[in-house]
């Protein structure tokens, strides 16, 4: 089955800095890669996703990049703000008939 | 997302007790899932159901059972709770043909 590794487990940055979270996956059949954000005490919510037919996707201050050859994808957050503090999960899925496999999560702390 | 609800939100029980966690959704989605979240271990899939007559084991189904009473309801049972089942449990839904999962608010279960 799919195996998703996520690094780092904890990331501490100063407000205004950039943050990068990296994930690798093992199943070359995976073609859908979502990122979920979980604020303290809240439920995970999708913030951005990417499919294997594109290499990069942006939404305001967040972006995701995908390298299918190397089987890794990354979340980039620019100009970080305290409200970006949360746990971020990556996931990989072979498609709509399959269940995503989640990484273990990254706790992002943005210091004012 | 208020369209996915879980009851109870918090539960403290004793070893050996039978516990049921309930999930309801008004999103009209066919697919429902139960996940367990432990610190540092991410979201691990317990069971999932693609429609009312479909039940599938996930990564960590031992010690758990489920019931899909209707399209909108998916319950998770712990027949005889043990302390290492202490965790945060999330229900999630997704639409047929779509990838995004929508999570409930979670149930924090403590087994003493």
Tab-separated table of C-alpha atoms in Angstrom, chain A residues 32 36 38 41-46 49 51 87 89 93 95-100 102-105, chain B residues 1-2 4 31 33 35 37 40-43 45 48 50 88 90 97-101 103-105:
chain	number	residue	atom	x	y	z
A	32	UNK	CA	-4.058	13.289	-6.078
A	36	UNK	CA	-5.269	19.730	5.228
A	38	UNK	CA	-5.989	21.547	11.537
A	41	UNK	CA	-9.082	21.962	18.827
A	42	UNK	CA	-10.621	22.064	15.357
A	43	UNK	CA	-11.238	19.617	12.539
A	44	UNK	CA	-8.883	19.156	9.557
A	45	UNK	CA	-9.903	21.237	6.539
A	46	UNK	CA	-8.642	21.121	2.974
A	49	UNK	CA	-4.639	20.167	-3.494
A	51	UNK	CA	-3.178	16.515	-9.258
A	87	UNK	CA	-0.968	21.165	12.224
A	89	UNK	CA	-1.284	17.064	6.965
A	93	UNK	CA	-4.321	8.982	-3.208
A	95	UNK	CA	-7.767	8.610	-7.261
A	96	UNK	CA	-11.432	8.893	-6.520
A	97	UNK	CA	-12.088	5.227	-5.837
A	98	UNK	CA	-9.349	5.045	-3.286
A	99	UNK	CA	-8.734	6.279	0.197
A	100	UNK	CA	-6.007	8.877	0.804
A	102	UNK	CA	-2.080	10.725	5.348
A	103	UNK	CA	1.322	11.843	6.551
A	104	UNK	CA	1.918	12.164	10.292
A	105	UNK	CA	1.499	15.912	10.320
B	1	UNK	CA	-18.165	22.208	8.696
B	2	UNK	CA	-21.539	22.097	10.456
B	4	UNK	CA	-20.941	16.804	9.551
B	31	UNK	CA	-18.962	7.998	1.360
B	33	UNK	CA	-15.057	7.325	7.058
B	35	UNK	CA	-10.313	8.049	11.517
B	37	UNK	CA	-5.836	10.752	15.531
B	40	UNK	CA	2.625	12.240	16.140
B	41	UNK	CA	0.773	9.505	14.255
B	42	UNK	CA	-1.467	11.561	12.018
B	43	UNK	CA	-4.864	10.352	10.829
B	45	UNK	CA	-8.245	5.018	8.904
B	48	UNK	CA	-14.949	3.318	5.586
B	50	UNK	CA	-18.855	3.902	0.060
B	88	UNK	CA	-9.401	11.775	19.086
B	90	UNK	CA	-12.950	11.927	13.422
B	97	UNK	CA	-16.547	11.058	-7.835
B	98	UNK	CA	-14.861	13.725	-5.713
B	99	UNK	CA	-11.709	13.589	-3.635
B	100	UNK	CA	-12.156	16.190	-0.901
B	101	UNK	CA	-12.951	14.834	2.539
B	103	UNK	CA	-14.387	16.165	8.627
B	104	UNK	CA	-16.671	16.296	11.632
B	105	UNK	CA	-15.653	18.169	14.794
